[in-house]
PDB file of C-alpha atoms in Angstrom:
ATOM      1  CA  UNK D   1       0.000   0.000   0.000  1.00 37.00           C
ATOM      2  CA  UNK D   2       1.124   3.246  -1.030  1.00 40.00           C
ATOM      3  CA  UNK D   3       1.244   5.125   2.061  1.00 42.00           C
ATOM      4  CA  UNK D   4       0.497   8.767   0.524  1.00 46.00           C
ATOM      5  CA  UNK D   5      -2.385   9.903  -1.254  1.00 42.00           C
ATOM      6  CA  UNK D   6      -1.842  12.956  -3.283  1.00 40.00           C
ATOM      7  CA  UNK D   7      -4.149  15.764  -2.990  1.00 43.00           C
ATOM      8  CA  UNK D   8      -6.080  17.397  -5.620  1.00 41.00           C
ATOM      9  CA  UNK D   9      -5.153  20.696  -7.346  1.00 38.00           C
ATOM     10  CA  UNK D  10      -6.613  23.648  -5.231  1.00 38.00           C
ATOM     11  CA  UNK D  11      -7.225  27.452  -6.681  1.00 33.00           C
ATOM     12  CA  UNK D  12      -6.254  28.727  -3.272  1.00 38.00           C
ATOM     13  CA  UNK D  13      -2.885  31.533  -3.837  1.00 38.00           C
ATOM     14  CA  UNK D  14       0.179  30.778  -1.581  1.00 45.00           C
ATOM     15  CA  UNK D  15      -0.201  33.216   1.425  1.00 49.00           C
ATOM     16  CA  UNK D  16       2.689  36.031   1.041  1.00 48.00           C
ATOM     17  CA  UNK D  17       1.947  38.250   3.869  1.00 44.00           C
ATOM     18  CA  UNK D  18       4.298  40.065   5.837  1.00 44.00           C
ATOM     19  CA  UNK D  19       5.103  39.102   8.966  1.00 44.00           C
ATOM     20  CA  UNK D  20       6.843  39.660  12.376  1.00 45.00           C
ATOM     21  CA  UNK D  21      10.593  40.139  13.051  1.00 44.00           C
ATOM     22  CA  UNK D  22      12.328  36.416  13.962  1.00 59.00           C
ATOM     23  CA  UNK D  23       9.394  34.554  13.036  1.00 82.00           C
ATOM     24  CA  UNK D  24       9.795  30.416  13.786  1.00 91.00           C
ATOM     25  CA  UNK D  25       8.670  28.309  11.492  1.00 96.00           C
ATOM     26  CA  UNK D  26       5.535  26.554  12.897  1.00 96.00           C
ATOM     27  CA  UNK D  27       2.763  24.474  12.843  1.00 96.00           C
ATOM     28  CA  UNK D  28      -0.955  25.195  13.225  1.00 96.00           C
ATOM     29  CA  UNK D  29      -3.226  24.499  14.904  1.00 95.00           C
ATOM     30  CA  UNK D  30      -0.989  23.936  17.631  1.00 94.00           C
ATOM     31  CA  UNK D  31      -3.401  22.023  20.078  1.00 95.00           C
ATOM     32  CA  UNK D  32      -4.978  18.826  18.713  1.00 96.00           C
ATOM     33  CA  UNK D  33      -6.606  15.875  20.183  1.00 96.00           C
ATOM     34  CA  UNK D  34      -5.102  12.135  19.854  1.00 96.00           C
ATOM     35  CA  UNK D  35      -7.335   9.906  16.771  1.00 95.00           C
ATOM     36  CA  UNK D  36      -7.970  13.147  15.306  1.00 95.00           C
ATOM     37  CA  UNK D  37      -8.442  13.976  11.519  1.00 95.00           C
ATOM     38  CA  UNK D  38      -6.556  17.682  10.905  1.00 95.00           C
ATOM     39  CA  UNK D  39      -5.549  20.004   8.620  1.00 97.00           C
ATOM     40  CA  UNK D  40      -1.967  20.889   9.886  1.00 97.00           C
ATOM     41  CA  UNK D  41       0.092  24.308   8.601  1.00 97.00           C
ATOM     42  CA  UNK D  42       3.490  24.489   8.230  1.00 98.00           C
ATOM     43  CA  UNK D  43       3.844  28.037   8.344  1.00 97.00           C
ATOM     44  CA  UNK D  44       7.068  28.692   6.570  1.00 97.00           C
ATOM     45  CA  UNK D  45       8.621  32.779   7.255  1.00 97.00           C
ATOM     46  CA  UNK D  46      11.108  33.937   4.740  1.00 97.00           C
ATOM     47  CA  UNK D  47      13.685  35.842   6.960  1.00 96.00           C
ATOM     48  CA  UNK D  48      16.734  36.687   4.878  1.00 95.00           C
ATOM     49  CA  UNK D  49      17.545  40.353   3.325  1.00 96.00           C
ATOM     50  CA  UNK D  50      17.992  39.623  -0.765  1.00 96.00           C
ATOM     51  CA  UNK D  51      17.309  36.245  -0.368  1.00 98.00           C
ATOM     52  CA  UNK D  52      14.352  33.983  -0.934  1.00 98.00           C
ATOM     53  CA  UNK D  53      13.342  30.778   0.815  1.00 98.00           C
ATOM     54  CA  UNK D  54      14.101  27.278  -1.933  1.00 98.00           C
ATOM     55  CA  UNK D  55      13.755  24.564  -0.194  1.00 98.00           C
ATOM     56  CA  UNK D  56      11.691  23.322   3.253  1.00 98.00           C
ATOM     57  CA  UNK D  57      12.766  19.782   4.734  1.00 98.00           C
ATOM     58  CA  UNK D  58       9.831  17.906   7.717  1.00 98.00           C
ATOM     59  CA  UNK D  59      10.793  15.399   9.443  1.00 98.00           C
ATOM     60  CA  UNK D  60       7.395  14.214  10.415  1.00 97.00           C
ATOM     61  CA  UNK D  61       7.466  12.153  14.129  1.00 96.00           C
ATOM     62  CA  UNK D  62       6.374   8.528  14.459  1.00 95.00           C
ATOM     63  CA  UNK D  63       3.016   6.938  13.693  1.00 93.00           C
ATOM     64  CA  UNK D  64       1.800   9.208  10.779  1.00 96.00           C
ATOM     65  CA  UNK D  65       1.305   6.150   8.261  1.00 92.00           C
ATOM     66  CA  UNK D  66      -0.714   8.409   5.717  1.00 90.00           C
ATOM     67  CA  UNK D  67      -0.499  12.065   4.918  1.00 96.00           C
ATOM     68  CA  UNK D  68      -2.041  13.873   2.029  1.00 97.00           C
ATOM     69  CA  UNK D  69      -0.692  17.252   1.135  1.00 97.00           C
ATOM     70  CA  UNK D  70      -1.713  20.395  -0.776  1.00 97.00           C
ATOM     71  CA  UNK D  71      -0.584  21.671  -4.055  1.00 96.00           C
ATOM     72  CA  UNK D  72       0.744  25.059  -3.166  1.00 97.00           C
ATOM     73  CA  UNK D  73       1.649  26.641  -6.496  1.00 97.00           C
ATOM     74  CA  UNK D  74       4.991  27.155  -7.064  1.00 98.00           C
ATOM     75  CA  UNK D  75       6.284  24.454  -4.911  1.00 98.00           C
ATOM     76  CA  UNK D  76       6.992  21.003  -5.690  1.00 98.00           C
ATOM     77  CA  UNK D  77       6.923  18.300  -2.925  1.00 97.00           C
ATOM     78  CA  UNK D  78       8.857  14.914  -2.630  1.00 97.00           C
ATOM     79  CA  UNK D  79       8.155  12.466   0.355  1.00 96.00           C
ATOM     80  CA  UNK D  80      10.405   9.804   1.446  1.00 97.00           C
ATOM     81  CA  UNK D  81       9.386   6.462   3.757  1.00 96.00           C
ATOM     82  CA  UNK D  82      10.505   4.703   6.808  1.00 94.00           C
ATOM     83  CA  UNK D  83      10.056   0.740   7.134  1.00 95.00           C
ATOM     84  CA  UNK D  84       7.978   0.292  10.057  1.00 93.00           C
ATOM     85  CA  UNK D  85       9.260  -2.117  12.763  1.00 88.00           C
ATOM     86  CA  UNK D  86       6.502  -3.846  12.594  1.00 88.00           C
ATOM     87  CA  UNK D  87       3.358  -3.994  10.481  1.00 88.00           C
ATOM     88  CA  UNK D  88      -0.096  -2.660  11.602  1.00 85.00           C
ATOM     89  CA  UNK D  89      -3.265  -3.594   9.794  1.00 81.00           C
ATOM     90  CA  UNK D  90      -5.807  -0.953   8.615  1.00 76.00           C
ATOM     91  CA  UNK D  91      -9.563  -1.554   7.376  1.00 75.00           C
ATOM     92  CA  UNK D  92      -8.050  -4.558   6.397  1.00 76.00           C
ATOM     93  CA  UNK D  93      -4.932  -3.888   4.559  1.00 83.00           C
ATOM     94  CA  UNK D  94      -1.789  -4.508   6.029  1.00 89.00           C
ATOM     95  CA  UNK D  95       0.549  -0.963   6.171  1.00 90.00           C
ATOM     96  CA  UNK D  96       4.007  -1.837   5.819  1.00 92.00           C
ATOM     97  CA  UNK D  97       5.984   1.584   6.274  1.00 94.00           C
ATOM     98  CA  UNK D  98       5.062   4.872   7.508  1.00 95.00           C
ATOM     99  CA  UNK D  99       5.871   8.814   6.019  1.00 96.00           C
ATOM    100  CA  UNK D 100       9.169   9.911   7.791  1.00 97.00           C
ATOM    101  CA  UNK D 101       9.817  13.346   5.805  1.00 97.00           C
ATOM    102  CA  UNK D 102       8.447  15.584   3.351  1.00 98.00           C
ATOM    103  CA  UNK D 103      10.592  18.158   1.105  1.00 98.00           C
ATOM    104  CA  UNK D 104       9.406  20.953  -0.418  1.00 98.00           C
ATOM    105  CA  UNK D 105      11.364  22.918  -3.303  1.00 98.00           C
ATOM    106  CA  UNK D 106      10.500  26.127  -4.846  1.00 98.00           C
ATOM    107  CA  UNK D 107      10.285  25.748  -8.915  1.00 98.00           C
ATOM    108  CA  UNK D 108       8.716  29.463  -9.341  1.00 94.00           C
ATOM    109  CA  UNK D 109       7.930  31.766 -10.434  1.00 95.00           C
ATOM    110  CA  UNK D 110       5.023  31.628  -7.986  1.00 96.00           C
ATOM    111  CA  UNK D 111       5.230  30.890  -4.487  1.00 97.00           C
ATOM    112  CA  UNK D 112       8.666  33.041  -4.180  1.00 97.00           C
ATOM    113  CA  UNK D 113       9.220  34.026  -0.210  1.00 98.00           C
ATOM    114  CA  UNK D 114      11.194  36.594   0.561  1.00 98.00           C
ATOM    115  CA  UNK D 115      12.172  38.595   3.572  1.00 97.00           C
ATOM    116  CA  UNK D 116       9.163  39.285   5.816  1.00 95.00           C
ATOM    117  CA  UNK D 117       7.049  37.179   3.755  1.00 97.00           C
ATOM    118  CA  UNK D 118       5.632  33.498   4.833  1.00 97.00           C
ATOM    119  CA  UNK D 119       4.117  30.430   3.060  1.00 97.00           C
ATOM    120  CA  UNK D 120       1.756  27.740   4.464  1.00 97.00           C
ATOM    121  CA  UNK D 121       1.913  24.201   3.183  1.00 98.00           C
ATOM    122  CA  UNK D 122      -0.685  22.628   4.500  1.00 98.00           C
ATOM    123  CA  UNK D 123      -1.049  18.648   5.794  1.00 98.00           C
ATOM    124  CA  UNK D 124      -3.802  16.324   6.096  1.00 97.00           C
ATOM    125  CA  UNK D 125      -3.265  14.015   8.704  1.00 97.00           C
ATOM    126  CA  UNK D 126      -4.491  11.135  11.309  1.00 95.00           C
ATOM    127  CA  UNK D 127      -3.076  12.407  14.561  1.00 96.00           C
ATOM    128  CA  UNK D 128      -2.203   8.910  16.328  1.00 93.00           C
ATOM    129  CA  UNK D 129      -3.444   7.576  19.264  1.00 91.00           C
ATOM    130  CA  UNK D 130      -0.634   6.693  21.330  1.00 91.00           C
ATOM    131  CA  UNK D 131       0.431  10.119  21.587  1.00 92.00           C
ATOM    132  CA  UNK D 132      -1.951  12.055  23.891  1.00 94.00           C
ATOM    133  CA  UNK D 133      -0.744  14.166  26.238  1.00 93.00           C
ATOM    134  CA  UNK D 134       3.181  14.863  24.342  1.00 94.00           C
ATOM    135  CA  UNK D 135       4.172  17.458  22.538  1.00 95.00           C
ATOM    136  CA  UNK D 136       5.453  16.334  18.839  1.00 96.00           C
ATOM    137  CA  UNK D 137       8.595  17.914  17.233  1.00 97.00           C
ATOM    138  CA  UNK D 138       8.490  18.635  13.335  1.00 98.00           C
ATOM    139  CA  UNK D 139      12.129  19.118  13.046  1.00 98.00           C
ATOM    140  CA  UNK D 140      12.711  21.265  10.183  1.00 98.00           C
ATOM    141  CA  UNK D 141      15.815  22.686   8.022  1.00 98.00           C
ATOM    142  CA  UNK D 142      14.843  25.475   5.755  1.00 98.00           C
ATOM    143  CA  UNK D 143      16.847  26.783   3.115  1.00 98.00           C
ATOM    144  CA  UNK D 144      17.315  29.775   1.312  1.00 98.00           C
ATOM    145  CA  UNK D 145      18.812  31.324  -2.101  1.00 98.00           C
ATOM    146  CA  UNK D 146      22.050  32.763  -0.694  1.00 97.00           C
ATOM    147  CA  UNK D 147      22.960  28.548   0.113  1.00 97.00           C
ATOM    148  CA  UNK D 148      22.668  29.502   4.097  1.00 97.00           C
ATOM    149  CA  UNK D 149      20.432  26.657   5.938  1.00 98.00           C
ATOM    150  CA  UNK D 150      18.526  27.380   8.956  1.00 98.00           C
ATOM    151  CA  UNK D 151      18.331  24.624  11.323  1.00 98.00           C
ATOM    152  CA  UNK D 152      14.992  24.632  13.465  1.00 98.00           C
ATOM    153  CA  UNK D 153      15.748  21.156  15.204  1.00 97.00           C
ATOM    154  CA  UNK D 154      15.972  22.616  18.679  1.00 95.00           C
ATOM    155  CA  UNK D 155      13.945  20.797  21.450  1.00 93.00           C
ATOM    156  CA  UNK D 156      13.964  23.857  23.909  1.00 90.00           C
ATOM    157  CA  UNK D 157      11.214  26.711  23.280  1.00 85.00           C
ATOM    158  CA  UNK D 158      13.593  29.215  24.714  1.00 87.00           C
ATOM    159  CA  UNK D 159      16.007  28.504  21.976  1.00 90.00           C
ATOM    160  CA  UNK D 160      16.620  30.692  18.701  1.00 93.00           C
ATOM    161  CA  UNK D 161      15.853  27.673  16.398  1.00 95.00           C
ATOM    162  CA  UNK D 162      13.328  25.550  18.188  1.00 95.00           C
ATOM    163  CA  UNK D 163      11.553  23.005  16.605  1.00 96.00           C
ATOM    164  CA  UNK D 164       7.683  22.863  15.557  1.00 96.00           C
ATOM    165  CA  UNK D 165       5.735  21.413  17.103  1.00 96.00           C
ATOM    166  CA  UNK D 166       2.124  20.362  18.116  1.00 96.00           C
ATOM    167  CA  UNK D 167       0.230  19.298  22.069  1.00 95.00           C
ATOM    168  CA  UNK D 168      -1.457  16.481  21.121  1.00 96.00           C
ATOM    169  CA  UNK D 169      -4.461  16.445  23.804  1.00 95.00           C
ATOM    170  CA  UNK D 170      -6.960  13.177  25.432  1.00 95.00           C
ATOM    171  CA  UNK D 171      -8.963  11.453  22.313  1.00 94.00           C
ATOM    172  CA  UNK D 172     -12.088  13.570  21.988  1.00 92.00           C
ATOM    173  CA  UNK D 173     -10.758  17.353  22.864  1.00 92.00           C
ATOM    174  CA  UNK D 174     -10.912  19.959  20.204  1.00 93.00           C
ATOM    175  CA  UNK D 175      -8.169  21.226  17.294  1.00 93.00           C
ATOM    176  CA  UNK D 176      -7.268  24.570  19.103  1.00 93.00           C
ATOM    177  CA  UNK D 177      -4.399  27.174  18.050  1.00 92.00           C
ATOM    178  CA  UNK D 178      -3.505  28.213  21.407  1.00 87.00           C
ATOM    179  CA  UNK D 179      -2.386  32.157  20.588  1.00 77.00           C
ATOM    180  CA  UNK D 180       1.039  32.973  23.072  1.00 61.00           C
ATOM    181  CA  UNK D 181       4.134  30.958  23.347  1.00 55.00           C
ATOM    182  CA  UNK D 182       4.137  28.153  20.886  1.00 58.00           C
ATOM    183  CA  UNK D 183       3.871  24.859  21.554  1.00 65.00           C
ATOM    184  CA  UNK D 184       5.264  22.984  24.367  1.00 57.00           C
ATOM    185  CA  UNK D 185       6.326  21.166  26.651  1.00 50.00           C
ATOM    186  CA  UNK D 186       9.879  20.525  25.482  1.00 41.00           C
ATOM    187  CA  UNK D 187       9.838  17.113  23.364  1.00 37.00           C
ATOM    188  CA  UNK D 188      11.108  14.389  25.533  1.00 38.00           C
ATOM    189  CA  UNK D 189       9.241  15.732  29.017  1.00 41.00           C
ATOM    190  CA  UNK D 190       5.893  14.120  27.836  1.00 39.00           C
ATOM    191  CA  UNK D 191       3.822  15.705  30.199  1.00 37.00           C
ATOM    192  CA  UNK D 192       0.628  17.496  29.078  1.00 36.00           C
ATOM    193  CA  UNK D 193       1.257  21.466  29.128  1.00 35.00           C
ATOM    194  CA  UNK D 194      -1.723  23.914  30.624  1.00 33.00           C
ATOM    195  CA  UNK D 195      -3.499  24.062  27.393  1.00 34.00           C
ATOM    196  CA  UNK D 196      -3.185  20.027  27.103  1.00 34.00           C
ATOM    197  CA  UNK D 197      -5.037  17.514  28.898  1.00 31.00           C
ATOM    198  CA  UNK D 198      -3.956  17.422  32.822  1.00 30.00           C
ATOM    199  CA  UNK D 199      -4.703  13.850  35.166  1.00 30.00           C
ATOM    200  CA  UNK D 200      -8.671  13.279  35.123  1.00 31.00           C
ATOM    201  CA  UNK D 201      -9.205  15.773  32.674  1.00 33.00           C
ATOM    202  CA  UNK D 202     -10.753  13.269  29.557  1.00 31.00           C
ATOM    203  CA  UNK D 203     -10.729  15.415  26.785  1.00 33.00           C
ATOM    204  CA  UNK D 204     -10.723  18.930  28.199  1.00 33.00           C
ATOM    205  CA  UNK D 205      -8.063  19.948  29.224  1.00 34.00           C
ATOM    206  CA  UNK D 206      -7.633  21.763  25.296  1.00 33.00           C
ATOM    207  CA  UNK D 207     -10.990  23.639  25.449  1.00 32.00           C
ATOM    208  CA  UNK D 208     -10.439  24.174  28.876  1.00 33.00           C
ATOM    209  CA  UNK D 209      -7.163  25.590  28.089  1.00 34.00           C
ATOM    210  CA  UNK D 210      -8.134  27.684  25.316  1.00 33.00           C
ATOM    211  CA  UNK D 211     -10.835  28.967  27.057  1.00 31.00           C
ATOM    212  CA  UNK D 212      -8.857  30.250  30.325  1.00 31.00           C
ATOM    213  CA  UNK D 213      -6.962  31.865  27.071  1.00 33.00           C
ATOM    214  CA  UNK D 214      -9.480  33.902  25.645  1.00 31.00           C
ATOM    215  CA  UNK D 215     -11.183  34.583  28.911  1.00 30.00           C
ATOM    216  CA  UNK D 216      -7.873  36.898  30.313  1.00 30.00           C
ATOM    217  CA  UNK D 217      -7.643  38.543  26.774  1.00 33.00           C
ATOM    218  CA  UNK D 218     -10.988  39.140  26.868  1.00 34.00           C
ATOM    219  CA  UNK D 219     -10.940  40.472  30.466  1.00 39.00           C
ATOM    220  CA  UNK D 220      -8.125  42.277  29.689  1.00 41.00           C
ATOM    221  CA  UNK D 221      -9.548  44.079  26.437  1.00 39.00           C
ATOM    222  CA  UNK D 222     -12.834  44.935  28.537  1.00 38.00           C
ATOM    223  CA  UNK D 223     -11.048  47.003  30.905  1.00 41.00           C
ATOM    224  CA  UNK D 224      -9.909  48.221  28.286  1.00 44.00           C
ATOM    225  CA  UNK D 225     -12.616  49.566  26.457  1.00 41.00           C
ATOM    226  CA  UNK D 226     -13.848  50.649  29.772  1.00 44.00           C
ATOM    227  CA  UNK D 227     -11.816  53.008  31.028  1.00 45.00           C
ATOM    228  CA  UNK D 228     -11.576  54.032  27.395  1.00 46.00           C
ATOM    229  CA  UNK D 229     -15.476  54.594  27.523  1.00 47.00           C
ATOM    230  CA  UNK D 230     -14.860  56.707  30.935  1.00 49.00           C
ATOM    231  CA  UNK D 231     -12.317  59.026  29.504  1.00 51.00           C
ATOM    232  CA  UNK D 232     -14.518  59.478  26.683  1.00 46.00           C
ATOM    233  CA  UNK D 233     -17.220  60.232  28.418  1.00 55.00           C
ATOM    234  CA  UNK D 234     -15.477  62.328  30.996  1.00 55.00           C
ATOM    235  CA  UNK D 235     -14.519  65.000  27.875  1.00 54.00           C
ATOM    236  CA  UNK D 236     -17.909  64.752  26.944  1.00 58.00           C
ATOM    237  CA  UNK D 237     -19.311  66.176  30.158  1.00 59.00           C
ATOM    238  CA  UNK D 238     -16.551  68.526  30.421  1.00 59.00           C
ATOM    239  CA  UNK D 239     -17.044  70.120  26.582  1.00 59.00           C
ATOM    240  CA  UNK D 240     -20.836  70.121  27.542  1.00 60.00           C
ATOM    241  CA  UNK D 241     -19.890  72.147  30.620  1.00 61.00           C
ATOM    242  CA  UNK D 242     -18.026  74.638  28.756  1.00 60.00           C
ATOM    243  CA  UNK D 243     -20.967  75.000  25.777  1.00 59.00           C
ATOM    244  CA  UNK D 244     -23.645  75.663  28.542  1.00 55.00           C
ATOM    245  CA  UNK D 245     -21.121  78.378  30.010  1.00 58.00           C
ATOM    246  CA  UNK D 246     -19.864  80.439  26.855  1.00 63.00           C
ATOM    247  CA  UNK D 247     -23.804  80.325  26.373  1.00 56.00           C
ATOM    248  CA  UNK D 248     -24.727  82.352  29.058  1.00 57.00           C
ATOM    249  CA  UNK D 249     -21.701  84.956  29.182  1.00 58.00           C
ATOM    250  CA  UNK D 250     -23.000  85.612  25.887  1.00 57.00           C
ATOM    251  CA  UNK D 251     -26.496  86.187  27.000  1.00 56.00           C
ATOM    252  CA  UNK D 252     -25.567  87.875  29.953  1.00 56.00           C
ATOM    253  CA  UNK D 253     -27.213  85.274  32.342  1.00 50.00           C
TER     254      UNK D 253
END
């Protein structure tokens, strides 16, 4: 069985946006459940003055047996195999190896990313069981015009090159893109992170996450747009004051 299915041709334009100073590369959404069926974006900055981003190399983790990927014009995209250990049986057939690494390489004239610009190649993908409550790596090497490579292969979050990655939440939690520091924990801790599923939490721990999220940005806008309301009204009262008073001067009350 051929472990990649090849998506159709899509209309959709390669995003070129600009985008933040020392943008990672990343993956969105960043929160998804275990068993879940996702649409996964490898958001790819470009980052180098007079240069342009040529090539993208994933290295996908463990257990992703099936992958289908989008046609983003101006890019071609190659995927290469690993043997699995042992075979697993799906619907029947018998899977034999599993998608270790997909490479992306610019063939233009569309698609071209340059500095302060980003592209998205998106993934469809079976997020595997076995992996609630860990946060998987996407280990990435991206490389640009000029011949320099940038490495992002870096397990720690407070490093300058970390590597993508995704919390992979209880079976039956929601897909989530949990705005703030990316990702986490550090691969290799494999405990579940605030946003991910925490002991007796079954599947909430995402929304519940996600939700504490919104609920202090939220709060914190409110405020916000009080006090701005207050100020607003305060000048209000104060011009209104002032009308009232040239008013009467003027007719000698």
């Amino acid at each position: 069985m051929k472990a990649v299915k090849i998506a159709p041709l899509v209309t959709a334009a390669v995003l070129l946006v600009s985008v933040p100073a020392e943008a990672h590369v990343s993956v969105h959404p960043n929160t998804v459940p275990a068993g879940a069926f996702a649409t996964l974006d490898v958001r790819v900055p470009g980052e180098q003055a007079g240069a342009h981003v040529t090539k993208v190399d994933l290295l996908l983790p463990p257990g992703f047996t099936e992958v289908d990927y989008e046609n983003v014009p101006g890019w071609s995209v190659r995927t290469v195999e690993r043997k699995l250990a042992k075979p697993i049986e799906d619907d029947g057939e018998k899977i034999e190896s599993e998608i270790a690494q997909l490479v992306w390489s610019w063939t233009g004239p569309l698609g071209r990313v340059d500095d302060g610009e980003f592209v998205q190649f998106p993934l469809s993908v079976a997020i595997p069981d076995e992996d609630a409550g860990k946060a998987l790596e996407f280990r990435t090497v991206q490389t640009y015009s000029n011949g320099e490579a940038v490495h992002w292969i870096d397990p720690s979050l407070d490093a300058e090159h970390p590597s993508p990655r995704i919390n992979v939440t209880a079976k039956g939690g929601v897909v989530a893109d949990v705005a703030g520091q990316e990702a986490g924990p550090t691969a290799g801790q494999g405990g579940a992170t605030a946003s991910s599923t925490t002991s007796g939490g079954a599947g909430q721990g995402s929304s519940e996450g996600a939700a504490a999220g919104a609920v202090t940005s939220s709060g914190g806008a409110s405020k916000g747009l009080a006090t701005a309301a207050l100020i607003v009204g305060a000048l209000g009262l104060l011009i209104g004051l002032i009308a009232v008073a040239r008013t009467r001067r003027r007719s000698g009350v």
